[in-house]
Amino acid sequence: GAVVSQHPSWVICKSGTSVKIECRSLDFQATTMFWYRQFPKQSLMLMATSNEGSKATYEQGVEKDKFLINHASLTLSTLTVTSAHPEDSSFYICSAEIDQRAFEQYFGPGTRLTVT
Amino acid sequence: DAKTTQPNSMESNEEEPVHLPCNHSTISGTDYIHWYRQLPSQGPEYVIHGLTSNVNNRMASLAIAEDRKSSTLILHRATLRDAAVYYCILRHISGNTPLVFGKGTRLSVIA
């Protein structure tokens, strides 16, 4: 099956700093990628839809100026958490599809962010 | 997206079959039924999907009720590696939309 990678797999940063998380589709091109956030013992919450070459679409309640998404190529989307605070500590997961008719979404392994 | 209802948790003995139910009484004719699972500290992975007919693949089987208002994911022989949270998700046939995750069912497998 297709592979989606994320980097880093875990990161610890200080409050007030910014952190960039990369999501790559390794063996296919993805015009659309999705970003999710998952708090402990909870389900995945959709944050935004990332489209190659255009602005991301954010879900209600997600601050677009805080969670910057860039989808500059068909194989790479990045999520930057700006001015991170302890409440941003979470498990961030991306997913991608090969094309619109695909029935299967491929998920990355996730990035665990801890803000101290 | 239409809502799904799943039991919070289930338990199974190793090597025995597991039937994971999902209710989706408001499903529309253009919704596919998808199942994903998430192992601890990992991203979700695709398990199976179907529209009307029962489906089989190497991981599991999907039994869909005739009225499509419920479905059951069947793991034929549970192993310890099948311990995960299983999500039943409805998704429009047009695709290219994000998956909306509910709470899922946490499956525990006992050796």
CSV table of C-alpha atoms in Angstrom, one decimal:
chain,number,residue,atom,x,y,z
A,1,GLY,CA,0.0,0.0,0.0
A,2,ALA,CA,0.9,3.6,-0.3
A,3,VAL,CA,3.1,5.2,2.4
A,4,VAL,CA,2.8,8.5,4.2
A,5,SER,CA,5.6,9.6,6.5
A,6,GLN,CA,5.7,12.3,9.1
A,7,HIS,CA,8.7,14.1,10.5
A,8,PRO,CA,9.5,14.4,13.3
A,9,SER,CA,7.8,11.5,15.1
A,10,TRP,CA,8.1,13.4,18.4
A,11,VAL,CA,9.2,16.8,19.4
A,12,ILE,CA,9.5,18.8,22.7
A,13,CYS,CA,9.5,22.5,22.5
A,14,LYS,CA,9.3,25.4,24.9
A,15,SER,CA,6.3,27.6,25.2
A,16,GLY,CA,6.3,30.5,22.7
A,17,THR,CA,8.4,28.8,20.1
A,18,SER,CA,7.2,27.4,16.7
A,19,VAL,CA,7.3,23.9,15.5
A,20,LYS,CA,7.0,22.6,11.9
A,21,ILE,CA,5.7,19.1,11.2
A,22,GLU,CA,6.2,17.6,7.7
A,23,CYS,CA,3.8,15.1,6.0
A,24,ARG,CA,5.1,13.3,2.9
A,25,SER,CA,3.5,10.9,0.5
A,26,LEU,CA,6.4,8.7,-0.4
A,27,ASP,CA,5.2,6.8,-3.4
A,28,PHE,CA,2.3,8.7,-4.7
A,29,GLN,CA,1.1,12.2,-5.4
A,30,ALA,CA,-1.5,13.7,-3.3
A,31,THR,CA,-3.4,16.8,-4.3
A,32,THR,CA,-5.2,16.8,-1.0
A,33,MET,CA,-3.9,16.0,2.5
A,34,PHE,CA,-5.7,16.3,5.8
A,35,TRP,CA,-4.5,17.2,9.2
A,36,TYR,CA,-5.9,15.8,12.4
A,37,ARG,CA,-5.2,16.3,16.1
A,38,GLN,CA,-5.8,13.7,18.8
A,39,PHE,CA,-5.7,14.3,22.5
A,40,PRO,CA,-5.1,11.4,24.9
A,41,LYS,CA,-8.0,9.0,25.2
A,42,GLN,CA,-9.9,10.9,22.5
A,43,SER,CA,-10.7,10.4,18.9
A,44,LEU,CA,-9.2,12.2,15.9
A,45,MET,CA,-10.4,15.7,15.3
A,46,LEU,CA,-10.1,17.2,11.8
A,47,MET,CA,-8.1,20.4,11.8
A,48,ALA,CA,-7.8,21.3,8.2
A,49,THR,CA,-7.8,20.2,4.6
A,50,SER,CA,-4.6,21.0,2.7
A,51,ASN,CA,-4.8,21.4,-1.1
A,52,GLU,CA,-1.7,21.6,-3.3
A,53,GLY,CA,-1.1,25.1,-4.6
A,54,SER,CA,-3.9,26.8,-2.7
A,55,LYS,CA,-4.9,27.9,0.8
A,56,ALA,CA,-5.9,25.3,3.4
A,57,THR,CA,-9.5,25.0,4.5
A,58,TYR,CA,-9.7,25.1,8.3
A,59,GLU,CA,-12.4,23.5,10.5
A,60,GLN,CA,-14.4,25.7,12.7
A,61,GLY,CA,-12.6,26.6,15.9
A,62,VAL,CA,-9.1,26.0,14.5
A,63,GLU,CA,-7.0,29.2,14.3
A,64,LYS,CA,-5.5,29.5,10.9
A,65,ASP,CA,-2.9,32.0,12.1
A,66,LYS,CA,-1.7,29.6,14.8
A,67,PHE,CA,-1.7,26.4,12.7
A,68,LEU,CA,-0.1,27.4,9.4
A,69,ILE,CA,-0.5,24.8,6.7
A,70,ASN,CA,1.5,24.8,3.4
A,71,HIS,CA,1.1,22.3,0.6
A,72,ALA,CA,3.8,23.4,-1.8
A,73,SER,CA,4.1,20.2,-3.7
A,74,LEU,CA,2.1,17.1,-4.6
A,75,THR,CA,4.1,15.1,-2.0
A,76,LEU,CA,4.6,17.5,0.9
A,77,SER,CA,2.4,19.3,3.3
A,78,THR,CA,3.6,21.1,6.4
A,79,LEU,CA,1.9,22.1,9.6
A,80,THR,CA,3.5,24.8,11.6
A,81,VAL,CA,2.3,25.4,15.2
A,82,THR,CA,3.2,29.0,15.9
A,83,SER,CA,3.8,30.4,19.4
A,84,ALA,CA,3.1,27.0,20.9
A,85,HIS,CA,1.5,26.7,24.4
A,86,PRO,CA,1.1,23.6,26.6
A,87,GLU,CA,-2.5,23.2,25.5
A,88,ASP,CA,-1.2,22.6,22.0
A,89,SER,CA,0.5,19.4,23.2
A,90,SER,CA,-1.2,16.6,21.2
A,91,PHE,CA,-0.7,13.9,18.7
A,92,TYR,CA,-0.8,15.4,15.2
A,93,ILE,CA,-1.7,13.1,12.3
A,94,CYS,CA,-1.8,13.7,8.5
A,95,SER,CA,-3.5,11.6,5.8
A,96,ALA,CA,-3.6,11.6,2.0
A,97,GLU,CA,-5.4,10.1,-0.9
A,98,ILE,CA,-4.1,9.1,-4.3
A,99,ASP,CA,-7.0,10.6,-6.1
A,100,GLN,CA,-10.6,11.6,-5.6
A,101,ARG,CA,-12.0,8.2,-6.5
A,102,ALA,CA,-9.8,6.4,-4.1
A,103,PHE,CA,-11.6,4.7,-1.3
A,104,GLU,CA,-8.6,4.4,1.0
A,105,GLN,CA,-6.9,7.2,2.9
A,106,TYR,CA,-3.4,6.7,4.0
A,107,PHE,CA,-2.3,8.0,7.4
A,108,GLY,CA,1.0,9.0,8.6
A,109,PRO,CA,2.4,7.5,11.8
A,110,GLY,CA,1.7,10.7,13.7
A,111,THR,CA,3.8,13.4,15.5
A,112,ARG,CA,3.7,13.7,19.2
A,113,LEU,CA,4.2,17.3,20.3
A,114,THR,CA,4.9,18.3,23.9
A,115,VAL,CA,5.1,21.9,24.8
A,116,THR,CA,6.8,22.7,28.1
B,1,ASP,CA,-21.7,13.2,7.2
B,2,ALA,CA,-24.2,10.9,8.8
B,3,LYS,CA,-23.5,9.7,12.3
B,4,THR,CA,-22.5,6.2,13.4
B,5,THR,CA,-22.9,4.6,16.8
B,6,GLN,CA,-20.5,1.9,18.1
B,7,PRO,CA,-20.0,0.3,21.5
B,8,ASN,CA,-17.3,1.9,23.5
B,9,SER,CA,-15.4,-1.3,24.1
B,10,MET,CA,-15.4,-5.0,23.4
B,11,GLU,CA,-13.3,-7.9,24.5
B,12,SER,CA,-12.3,-11.0,22.7
B,13,ASN,CA,-10.2,-14.1,23.4
B,14,GLU,CA,-7.3,-14.7,21.1
B,15,GLU,CA,-8.0,-17.0,18.1
B,16,GLU,CA,-11.7,-16.4,18.3
B,17,PRO,CA,-13.9,-14.5,15.9
B,18,VAL,CA,-14.9,-10.9,16.7
B,19,HIS,CA,-18.0,-9.1,15.5
B,20,LEU,CA,-17.8,-5.3,15.8
B,21,PRO,CA,-21.2,-3.7,15.3
B,22,CYS,CA,-22.0,-0.2,13.9
B,23,ASN,CA,-25.3,1.5,13.6
B,24,HIS,CA,-25.8,4.1,10.9
B,25,SER,CA,-29.6,4.6,10.7
B,26,THR,CA,-29.4,7.9,8.8
B,27,ILE,CA,-27.1,6.6,6.1
B,28,SER,CA,-27.9,7.9,2.6
B,29,GLY,CA,-27.8,6.0,-0.6
B,30,THR,CA,-24.6,7.7,-1.6
B,31,ASP,CA,-22.6,6.9,1.6
B,32,TYR,CA,-20.0,4.2,1.7
B,33,ILE,CA,-19.3,2.4,4.9
B,34,HIS,CA,-15.6,2.5,5.9
B,35,TRP,CA,-13.8,0.9,8.7
B,36,TYR,CA,-10.4,2.0,10.0
B,37,ARG,CA,-8.5,1.0,13.0
B,38,GLN,CA,-5.9,2.7,15.1
B,39,LEU,CA,-3.3,0.7,17.0
B,40,PRO,CA,-1.8,2.4,20.1
B,41,SER,CA,0.4,5.4,19.3
B,42,GLN,CA,0.0,5.0,15.6
B,43,GLY,CA,-2.0,6.7,12.8
B,44,PRO,CA,-5.2,4.9,11.7
B,45,GLU,CA,-5.1,2.3,9.0
B,46,TYR,CA,-7.7,1.3,6.4
B,47,VAL,CA,-9.5,-2.0,7.1
B,48,ILE,CA,-12.3,-2.4,4.6
B,49,HIS,CA,-15.2,-0.5,3.0
B,50,GLY,CA,-18.5,-1.4,1.3
B,51,LEU,CA,-21.7,0.0,-0.2
B,52,THR,CA,-24.4,-2.6,-0.2
B,53,SER,CA,-22.9,-6.1,-0.6
B,54,ASN,CA,-20.8,-8.0,2.0
B,55,VAL,CA,-17.1,-7.6,1.4
B,56,ASN,CA,-14.1,-9.7,2.3
B,57,ASN,CA,-10.4,-8.9,2.2
B,58,ARG,CA,-7.3,-10.3,3.8
B,59,MET,CA,-7.9,-8.3,7.0
B,60,ALA,CA,-11.6,-8.7,7.7
B,61,SER,CA,-15.1,-9.1,6.4
B,62,LEU,CA,-17.8,-6.5,6.3
B,63,ALA,CA,-21.4,-7.6,6.7
B,64,ILE,CA,-23.9,-4.9,5.7
B,65,ALA,CA,-27.6,-5.1,6.7
B,66,GLU,CA,-30.1,-5.3,3.8
B,67,ASP,CA,-31.5,-1.8,4.8
B,68,ARG,CA,-27.9,-0.5,5.2
B,69,LYS,CA,-28.7,0.9,8.6
B,70,SER,CA,-26.2,-1.2,10.3
B,71,SER,CA,-23.0,-3.1,9.6
B,72,THR,CA,-20.7,-5.5,11.3
B,73,LEU,CA,-16.9,-5.8,11.0
B,74,ILE,CA,-15.8,-9.4,11.4
B,75,LEU,CA,-12.3,-10.4,12.4
B,76,HIS,CA,-12.2,-14.1,11.8
B,77,ARG,CA,-9.5,-15.0,14.3
B,78,ALA,CA,-8.5,-12.2,16.7
B,79,THR,CA,-4.8,-11.9,17.5
B,80,LEU,CA,-3.1,-9.8,20.1
B,81,ARG,CA,-2.0,-7.5,17.2
B,82,ASP,CA,-5.7,-6.7,16.5
B,83,ALA,CA,-6.1,-4.9,19.8
B,84,ALA,CA,-7.0,-1.4,18.6
B,85,VAL,CA,-9.7,1.2,18.3
B,86,TYR,CA,-12.0,0.4,15.4
B,87,TYR,CA,-13.8,3.3,13.7
B,88,CYS,CA,-16.9,2.9,11.5
B,89,ILE,CA,-17.2,5.9,9.2
B,90,LEU,CA,-19.7,7.0,6.5
B,91,ARG,CA,-18.3,8.8,3.6
B,92,HIS,CA,-19.9,10.2,0.5
B,93,ILE,CA,-19.3,8.4,-2.7
B,94,SER,CA,-17.7,11.4,-4.3
B,95,GLY,CA,-14.6,10.9,-2.1
B,96,ASN,CA,-11.9,13.4,-1.6
B,97,THR,CA,-13.4,14.5,1.7
B,98,PRO,CA,-11.9,14.1,5.1
B,99,LEU,CA,-12.9,11.2,7.3
B,100,VAL,CA,-14.9,12.2,10.3
B,101,PHE,CA,-14.0,10.0,13.2
B,102,GLY,CA,-16.4,9.1,16.0
B,103,LYS,CA,-15.4,7.5,19.3
B,104,GLY,CA,-14.9,4.1,17.9
B,105,THR,CA,-14.8,0.7,19.7
B,106,ARG,CA,-11.8,-0.2,21.7
B,107,LEU,CA,-11.1,-3.9,21.2
B,108,SER,CA,-9.1,-5.8,23.8
B,109,VAL,CA,-7.8,-9.2,22.9
B,110,ILE,CA,-7.1,-11.6,25.7
B,111,ALA,CA,-4.4,-14.3,25.3
